[in-house]
Short mmCIF file of C-alpha atoms in Angstrom, two decimals:
data_model
loop_
_atom_site.label_atom_id
_atom_site.label_comp_id
_atom_site.label_asym_id
_atom_site.label_seq_id
_atom_site.Cartn_x
_atom_site.Cartn_y
_atom_site.Cartn_z
CA MET A 203 0.34 -0.22 -0.26
CA ARG A 204 3.00 2.68 1.15
CA GLY A 205 4.47 2.02 -2.53
CA TRP A 206 1.18 2.67 -4.45
CA LEU A 207 0.40 5.78 -2.18
CA ASN A 208 4.03 7.03 -3.75
CA ASP A 209 4.28 5.97 -6.95
CA GLY A 210 2.14 9.13 -8.41
CA LEU A 211 -1.21 8.96 -7.57
CA PHE A 212 -0.47 11.62 -4.69
CA SER A 213 1.53 12.71 -6.52
CA ILE A 214 0.09 16.48 -6.99
CA PRO A 215 2.60 19.17 -8.09
CA ARG A 216 2.66 21.57 -4.92
CA ASN A 217 4.12 24.28 -7.17
CA SER A 218 5.61 24.91 -10.50
CA GLU A 219 8.79 23.77 -10.09
CA GLN A 220 7.82 20.11 -10.08
CA LEU A 221 5.28 20.57 -13.10
CA ASN A 222 7.44 22.84 -14.89
CA SER A 223 10.49 19.43 -14.87
CA GLY A 224 8.60 18.64 -17.78
CA LEU A 225 8.04 21.83 -19.45
CA PHE A 226 10.91 24.05 -18.53
CA LYS A 227 13.19 20.42 -19.17
CA PHE A 228 13.11 19.59 -22.93
CA VAL A 229 16.93 19.42 -23.11
CA ASN A 230 18.69 15.98 -22.91
CA HIS A 231 21.47 15.20 -20.18
CA ASN A 232 23.50 17.61 -21.61
CA ASN A 233 21.09 20.26 -21.74
CA ARG A 234 21.02 21.03 -25.13
CA PHE A 235 18.19 21.72 -26.76
CA SER A 236 16.65 19.37 -29.79
CA LYS A 237 14.64 21.00 -32.68
CA GLY A 238 11.70 18.51 -31.49
CA ALA A 239 11.78 19.54 -27.84
CA MET A 240 11.96 23.24 -28.66
CA GLY A 241 8.90 22.97 -30.61
CA GLU A 242 7.30 20.91 -28.36
CA MET A 243 7.86 23.39 -25.78
CA THR A 244 6.54 26.52 -28.34
CA VAL A 245 3.30 24.61 -28.99
CA GLN A 246 2.85 24.09 -25.37
CA VAL A 247 3.56 27.99 -24.26
CA LEU A 248 1.10 28.92 -26.62
CA LEU A 249 -1.86 27.30 -25.92
CA ALA A 250 -1.10 28.06 -21.72
CA GLY A 251 -0.44 31.71 -23.27
CA PHE A 252 -4.11 31.67 -25.29
CA SER A 253 -5.72 30.23 -22.04
CA ALA A 254 -4.52 32.59 -19.45
CA ILE A 255 -5.88 34.93 -22.06
CA ILE A 256 -9.01 34.06 -21.74
CA ILE A 257 -8.71 33.10 -18.00
CA LEU A 258 -7.98 36.91 -17.94
CA ASN A 259 -10.96 37.80 -19.77
CA SER A 260 -12.93 35.23 -17.64
CA ILE A 261 -11.57 37.20 -13.77
CA PHE A 262 -12.40 40.91 -15.60
CA PHE A 263 -16.21 40.40 -16.23
CA GLY A 264 -16.66 38.13 -13.10
CA LEU A 265 -15.13 40.86 -11.84
CA VAL A 266 -17.62 43.50 -13.47
CA LEU A 267 -21.18 41.06 -12.68
CA ILE A 268 -19.81 41.43 -9.15
CA PHE A 269 -19.24 45.22 -8.78
CA ASN A 270 -21.64 46.31 -11.81
CA SER A 271 -24.31 43.95 -10.89
CA LYS A 272 -27.67 46.13 -10.91
CA GLY A 273 -28.41 45.22 -8.35
CA LEU A 274 -29.38 41.65 -9.40
CA LEU A 275 -28.60 38.32 -7.64
CA LYS A 276 -28.10 36.24 -10.30
CA ASN A 277 -25.68 38.74 -12.00
CA GLN A 278 -23.60 38.29 -9.01
CA LEU A 279 -23.80 34.87 -8.59
CA LEU A 280 -23.26 34.10 -11.74
CA GLY A 281 -19.38 36.72 -11.78
CA PHE A 282 -18.27 34.81 -8.74
CA LEU A 283 -18.95 31.91 -10.54
CA LEU A 284 -17.05 33.06 -13.46
CA PHE A 285 -14.05 33.82 -10.56
CA GLY A 286 -14.23 30.43 -9.51
CA ILE A 287 -13.87 28.53 -12.52
CA ALA A 288 -10.75 31.48 -13.47
CA LEU A 289 -9.01 30.97 -10.11
CA ARG A 290 -9.09 27.00 -10.30
CA THR A 291 -7.85 27.01 -13.51
CA GLY A 292 -5.86 30.18 -14.26
CA LYS A 293 -3.64 27.98 -10.77
CA SER A 294 -3.07 25.62 -13.91
CA ILE A 295 -1.33 28.61 -16.38
CA LEU A 296 0.50 29.88 -13.57
CA MET A 297 1.89 26.75 -12.42
CA LEU A 298 2.39 25.53 -16.55
CA LEU A 299 3.98 28.65 -16.72
CA ILE A 300 5.93 30.92 -14.46
CA PRO A 301 8.88 28.34 -12.46
CA HIS A 302 8.77 28.82 -8.57
CA VAL A 303 4.57 29.54 -7.84
CA PRO A 304 3.87 29.93 -3.60
CA ASP A 305 1.86 27.03 -2.40
CA SER A 306 -0.73 29.89 -1.81
CA VAL A 307 -1.93 29.98 -5.80
CA PRO A 308 -2.84 25.77 -5.72
CA ALA A 309 -4.82 27.29 -2.87
CA ILE A 310 -5.88 29.95 -4.58
CA GLY A 311 -7.11 27.59 -7.04
CA LEU A 312 -8.43 25.32 -4.51
CA VAL A 313 -11.04 27.66 -3.54
CA GLY A 314 -11.76 29.09 -6.53
CA MET A 315 -12.65 24.58 -7.66
CA GLY A 316 -14.86 23.99 -3.97
CA ALA A 317 -17.09 27.01 -4.59
CA ILE A 318 -18.02 26.63 -8.43
CA GLY A 319 -20.55 24.31 -7.46
CA PRO A 320 -22.82 25.75 -4.57
CA LEU A 321 -21.58 28.73 -7.20
CA PHE A 322 -23.64 26.57 -9.81
CA TYR A 323 -26.62 25.54 -7.55
CA PHE A 324 -27.50 28.98 -6.10
CA TYR A 325 -27.02 31.09 -9.91
CA THR A 326 -29.78 28.29 -10.76
CA LEU A 327 -31.95 28.13 -7.87
CA ASN A 328 -31.86 32.00 -8.32
CA LEU A 329 -33.42 32.14 -12.37
CA LEU A 330 -35.79 29.34 -10.78
CA GLY A 331 -37.66 32.18 -8.45
CA GLN A 332 -35.75 30.84 -5.63
CA ARG A 333 -34.73 33.73 -2.96
CA TRP A 334 -31.30 33.96 -0.79
CA SER A 335 -30.72 33.29 2.51
CA ARG A 336 -27.73 34.02 4.79
CA GLN A 337 -27.32 29.91 5.44
CA ASN A 338 -26.26 28.98 1.99
CA LEU A 339 -23.19 30.90 3.00
CA LEU A 340 -22.91 27.82 5.04
CA HIS A 341 -22.73 26.06 1.80
CA PHE A 342 -18.92 27.28 1.00
CA ALA A 343 -17.62 26.34 4.21
CA PHE A 344 -15.79 23.34 2.61
CA SER A 345 -14.17 25.38 -0.27
CA ILE A 346 -12.35 27.75 2.21
CA ALA A 347 -11.51 25.45 5.22
CA THR A 348 -9.40 23.38 1.96
CA GLY A 349 -7.57 26.39 1.01
CA LEU A 350 -6.48 27.35 4.68
CA THR A 351 -5.39 23.87 5.12
CA LEU A 352 -3.24 23.46 1.44
CA PRO A 353 -0.60 25.21 2.38
CA PHE A 354 0.75 23.38 5.44
CA ALA A 355 -0.54 19.43 4.11
CA SER A 356 0.97 16.72 3.43
CA ASN A 357 1.39 15.63 -0.14
CA GLN A 358 -1.59 12.56 1.19
CA VAL A 359 -3.47 15.32 2.73
CA VAL A 360 -3.08 17.68 -1.23
CA PHE A 361 -4.55 14.65 -2.71
CA TRP A 362 -7.79 14.46 -0.71
CA LEU A 363 -8.48 18.12 -0.43
CA TYR A 364 -8.74 17.55 -4.11
CA PHE A 365 -10.66 14.74 -4.27
CA PHE A 366 -13.37 16.02 -1.73
CA SER A 367 -13.60 19.33 -3.77
CA ALA A 368 -14.20 16.66 -6.96
CA LEU A 369 -16.32 15.38 -5.19
CA GLN A 370 -18.41 18.12 -3.34
CA MET A 371 -18.24 19.59 -7.33
CA ALA A 372 -19.62 16.55 -8.57
CA ILE A 373 -22.58 16.58 -6.66
CA TYR A 374 -23.51 19.75 -6.21
CA ILE A 375 -23.02 19.37 -10.94
CA SER A 376 -25.82 15.80 -10.20
CA VAL A 377 -28.24 17.75 -8.01
CA THR A 378 -28.12 21.25 -10.30
CA ALA A 379 -28.76 19.43 -13.36
CA ASN A 380 -31.91 17.06 -11.45
CA ARG A 381 -33.43 21.11 -10.58
CA ILE A 382 -32.92 22.21 -14.07
CA PHE A 383 -34.84 19.08 -16.22
CA ARG A 384 -38.25 18.66 -13.03
CA SER A 385 -38.45 22.56 -13.62
CA HIS A 386 -41.04 23.64 -15.53
CA ASN A 387 -40.96 27.26 -15.63
CA LEU A 388 -38.01 28.13 -17.11
CA ASP A 389 -38.41 29.30 -20.77
CA ASP A 390 -36.57 28.35 -23.78
CA GLN A 391 -33.45 30.64 -23.85
CA THR A 392 -32.88 30.33 -20.00
CA PHE A 393 -33.26 26.37 -20.50
CA ARG A 394 -30.71 26.90 -22.95
CA TRP A 395 -28.21 28.50 -21.39
CA LEU A 396 -28.62 26.79 -18.38
CA ARG A 397 -28.18 23.18 -20.12
CA LEU A 398 -25.16 25.12 -21.64
CA LEU A 399 -23.50 25.75 -17.95
CA LEU A 400 -24.25 22.32 -17.10
CA ILE A 401 -22.88 21.01 -19.96
CA SER A 402 -19.17 23.56 -19.32
CA ILE A 403 -19.00 22.87 -15.90
CA SER A 404 -19.13 19.41 -16.15
CA LEU A 405 -16.13 19.30 -19.00
CA ILE A 406 -14.37 21.51 -16.86
CA TRP A 407 -14.91 18.81 -13.71
CA VAL A 408 -14.36 15.85 -15.82
CA VAL A 409 -10.43 17.45 -16.88
CA TYR A 410 -10.29 18.27 -12.81
CA ALA A 411 -11.19 14.51 -12.29
CA ILE A 412 -8.31 13.83 -14.91
CA GLN A 413 -5.50 16.54 -14.04
CA LEU A 414 -6.39 14.71 -10.27
CA PHE A 415 -5.15 11.38 -11.26
CA TYR A 416 -2.23 12.45 -14.22
CA GLN A 417 -0.15 14.59 -14.05
CA GLN A 418 1.99 14.01 -16.85
CA LEU A 419 2.63 17.51 -18.45
CA GLY A 420 0.53 16.72 -21.86
CA VAL A 421 -2.75 15.76 -20.43
CA TYR A 422 -2.48 19.00 -17.51
CA LEU A 423 -1.85 20.86 -20.31
CA THR A 424 -4.83 19.93 -22.59
CA GLY A 425 -7.49 19.44 -19.77
CA THR A 426 -6.28 23.18 -18.51
CA VAL A 427 -7.90 24.03 -22.59
CA VAL A 428 -10.12 22.34 -22.75
CA ALA A 429 -11.54 23.83 -19.59
CA SER A 430 -10.65 26.94 -20.68
CA LEU A 431 -12.21 26.87 -23.96
CA SER A 432 -15.51 25.58 -21.98
CA LEU A 433 -14.92 29.17 -20.05
CA PHE A 434 -14.85 31.10 -23.35
CA ALA A 435 -18.48 29.09 -25.04
CA VAL A 436 -20.46 30.66 -21.83
CA LEU A 437 -17.93 34.19 -21.66
CA TYR A 438 -19.53 34.48 -25.30
CA VAL A 439 -22.97 33.14 -24.77
CA SER A 440 -23.28 35.62 -22.17
CA LEU A 441 -22.14 38.37 -23.60
CA ARG A 442 -24.16 37.41 -27.06
CA SER A 443 -27.50 38.01 -24.69
CA ASN A 444 -28.63 40.76 -23.02
CA ARG A 445 -31.29 39.08 -21.81
CA ILE A 446 -28.82 36.59 -19.01
CA PHE A 447 -28.87 39.61 -17.06
CA SER A 448 -31.34 41.51 -17.45
CA LYS A 449 -34.30 41.09 -14.90
CA THR A 450 -36.00 38.48 -14.80
CA LYS A 451 -39.77 39.82 -15.55
CA LYS A 452 -42.35 37.92 -14.49
CA GLN A 453 -44.93 36.44 -16.61
CA LYS A 454 -47.98 37.80 -16.38
CA LYS A 455 -51.16 35.51 -16.34
CA PRO A 456 -52.96 36.12 -19.78
CA GLU A 457 -56.15 36.93 -20.31
CA VAL A 458 -56.66 33.86 -22.05
CA TYR A 459 -56.02 31.98 -19.02
CA ASP A 460 -59.74 30.80 -18.47
CA ASP A 461 -59.75 29.44 -22.02
CA VAL A 462 -57.16 27.24 -21.49
CA LYS A 463 -58.26 26.21 -18.86
CA LEU A 464 -60.78 24.65 -20.19
CA LEU A 465 -59.02 23.44 -23.08
CA ILE A 466 -57.13 21.24 -20.52
CA ASP A 467 -59.80 19.52 -18.99
CA ASP A 468 -61.60 18.82 -22.43
CA MET A 469 -58.46 16.92 -23.49
CA MET A 470 -57.71 15.25 -19.84
CA SER A 471 -62.10 14.99 -19.58
CA ASN A 472 -63.30 13.90 -22.68
CA ARG A 473 -60.42 12.67 -24.81
CA LYS A 474 -58.92 11.45 -21.44
CA MET A 475 -54.58 12.81 -22.94
CA PHE A 476 -53.78 11.98 -19.23
CA THR A 477 -53.61 7.75 -21.03
CA ASP A 478 -50.94 8.27 -22.79
CA GLY A 479 -47.96 6.48 -20.51
CA SER A 480 -45.19 9.59 -22.58
CA LEU A 481 -47.40 12.53 -22.47
CA THR A 482 -44.99 15.51 -21.12
CA LEU A 483 -45.60 19.10 -20.13
CA SER A 484 -44.53 19.89 -23.96
CA LYS A 485 -46.48 17.14 -25.04
CA LEU A 486 -49.15 18.73 -24.03
CA ALA A 487 -48.97 22.05 -24.36
CA GLN A 488 -47.82 21.54 -28.01
CA ALA A 489 -51.19 19.11 -28.46
CA LEU A 490 -53.42 22.60 -26.97
CA LYS A 491 -50.95 24.97 -29.22
CA ILE A 492 -49.70 26.72 -25.81
CA LYS A 493 -46.34 27.49 -24.10
CA PRO A 494 -44.76 24.50 -21.83
CA TYR A 495 -44.95 28.08 -19.58
CA VAL A 496 -48.39 29.08 -20.09
CA LEU A 497 -49.48 25.36 -19.42
CA SER A 498 -47.08 25.49 -16.35
CA GLY A 499 -48.31 28.29 -14.63
CA VAL A 500 -52.00 27.38 -14.98
CA LEU A 501 -51.40 24.78 -13.86
CA ASN A 502 -49.91 26.48 -10.42
CA ASP A 503 -52.19 29.41 -10.98
CA HIS A 504 -55.80 27.13 -11.08
CA TYR A 505 -55.13 24.02 -9.76
CA GLY A 506 -52.12 24.43 -7.65
CA GLN A 507 -49.87 21.69 -8.85
CA SER A 508 -47.49 20.57 -11.13
CA PHE A 509 -47.65 18.88 -13.80
CA PRO A 510 -47.11 15.02 -12.77
CA GLU A 511 -49.22 15.71 -9.93
CA PHE A 512 -52.26 17.11 -11.91
CA VAL A 513 -51.68 14.75 -14.26
CA ASN A 514 -52.03 11.73 -11.55
CA SER A 515 -54.74 12.54 -10.46
CA TYR A 516 -55.88 11.64 -13.41
CA ARG A 517 -54.83 8.82 -13.86
CA ILE A 518 -55.83 8.18 -9.34
CA ARG A 519 -59.33 8.65 -10.68
CA GLU A 520 -59.80 7.09 -13.44
CA ALA A 521 -57.99 4.14 -11.89
CA GLN A 522 -61.05 4.87 -8.84
CA VAL A 523 -63.72 3.86 -11.54
CA MET A 524 -62.52 0.93 -13.15
CA LEU A 525 -61.79 -0.61 -9.60
CA ARG A 526 -65.17 0.66 -8.96
CA SER A 527 -67.51 -0.98 -12.48
CA GLU A 528 -67.95 -4.11 -12.57
CA LYS A 529 -66.18 -4.32 -16.39
CA HIS A 530 -62.98 -4.35 -15.22
CA GLN A 531 -63.46 -6.54 -12.25
CA MET A 532 -61.25 -9.39 -13.93
CA TYR A 533 -59.07 -6.31 -14.99
CA SER A 534 -55.68 -7.18 -12.44
CA ILE A 535 -54.24 -3.84 -10.42
CA GLU A 536 -51.38 -3.65 -13.06
CA ALA A 537 -53.15 -3.96 -15.72
CA ILE A 538 -55.28 -0.86 -14.83
CA ALA A 539 -52.03 0.86 -14.02
CA TYR A 540 -51.29 0.94 -17.42
CA ASP A 541 -54.75 1.08 -18.48
CA CYS A 542 -54.41 5.12 -17.01
CA GLY A 543 -51.04 5.67 -18.40
CA PHE A 544 -48.43 4.94 -15.27
CA ASN A 545 -45.65 3.29 -16.80
CA THR A 546 -44.64 1.08 -13.54
CA PRO A 547 -46.99 -0.69 -11.43
CA SER A 548 -45.21 1.00 -8.28
CA ALA A 549 -45.48 4.71 -9.45
CA PHE A 550 -49.75 3.85 -8.99
CA TYR A 551 -49.66 1.97 -5.91
CA THR A 552 -47.28 5.06 -4.83
CA SER A 553 -49.88 7.42 -6.30
CA PHE A 554 -52.74 6.10 -5.48
CA LYS A 555 -52.14 5.35 -1.75
CA LYS A 556 -50.54 9.37 -1.66
CA LEU A 557 -53.98 10.07 -3.34
CA THR A 558 -56.59 8.21 -1.21
CA LYS A 559 -54.45 7.17 1.59
CA LEU A 560 -55.54 3.30 0.59
CA THR A 561 -53.77 0.35 -1.57
CA PRO A 562 -55.78 0.28 -4.74
CA ALA A 563 -55.97 -3.91 -3.40
CA GLU A 564 -57.94 -2.23 -0.22
CA TYR A 565 -59.85 0.33 -2.15
CA ARG A 566 -61.52 -2.61 -4.30
CA ALA A 567 -62.03 -4.84 -1.83
CA ARG A 568 -63.33 -1.97 0.09
CA ASN A 569 -66.12 -0.74 -2.52
CA GLU A 570 -66.87 -5.00 -3.24
CA THR A 571 -67.73 -4.77 0.63
CA GLU A 572 -69.82 -1.76 -0.04
CA GLU A 573 -71.80 -3.15 -2.54
CA VAL A 574 -72.68 -6.41 -0.74
CA THR A 575 -73.65 -4.81 1.71
CA SER A 576 -76.38 -2.48 -0.04
CA ARG A 577 -77.66 -5.49 -1.46
CA ALA A 578 -78.25 -7.19 1.74
CA VAL A 579 -79.92 -3.47 2.53
#
């Protein structure tokens, strides 16, 4: 085990002197440069320099958003997010280009890395309409603690600090992705923007994870360039869209909401679209010829339900009718579940119990008992 620990896995470069042994020593044992080595070093320095330009632009743009946010929290959060990515990726560039970088530089980079996940998460929540709380600052405690610990840590501890920072970042990315794709009140442009951020930050995380385990110069440099290009994509798209930085306008309730409600009732009660197991918010909105966010607003305002809750309520009511019907007495509960639009019996059982406080079998048995009693009377 000890040999494995000391065999490169924990040999994360603490400073640029360790990493630059590859970048600035393309010489043979007589210190004479070959043409191939010189050319390779030139390409690598140019790539690192190109990445540095992107990082400097990101830092500048991040600071502009932080200090000139127009009073919008979402701009400040985005600014800090860009700044955090720039700190972590910029650390890699400094270690590639500048010899004898002090240990404080990796520490600053680790602080940036630990802050990326929480910042992305809270930026997304802000776009989804959730308010900021001071308690959210606790999410950044780990980032600050690791940054303060790094300069005094051994190589083994350094590895685990980076490892848990990468793990934390992965968790926040996963949770944020879940919130993005489960949300039904995002307009198309905001959804595309968050999806771009998700892809870019996920790609940057992959780079960080690879750099954690593979410290070869080529891998380290390639990863840094890829991370910089991902950051450039975010900068490019954000600068082309003023709406990203403008105040989010609350959707006004259109006067046609009442008409839409009537259309929904007709589509669900008469045409029974809920029996389609692949029914989605977008699919129903398309059938109604309205925007998904309008449909989501109607469901929230008029029914007080999310889309899954709304559809399942119709499915459960239909299941109750079938469970009471003599025509369907020979149907199994699973068959009724599928006929009502559920894709799995487990989802049907869970929704049925939630709405009726009974299992489907209990509901059917109770109904049969009531019928026998009424006939006897």
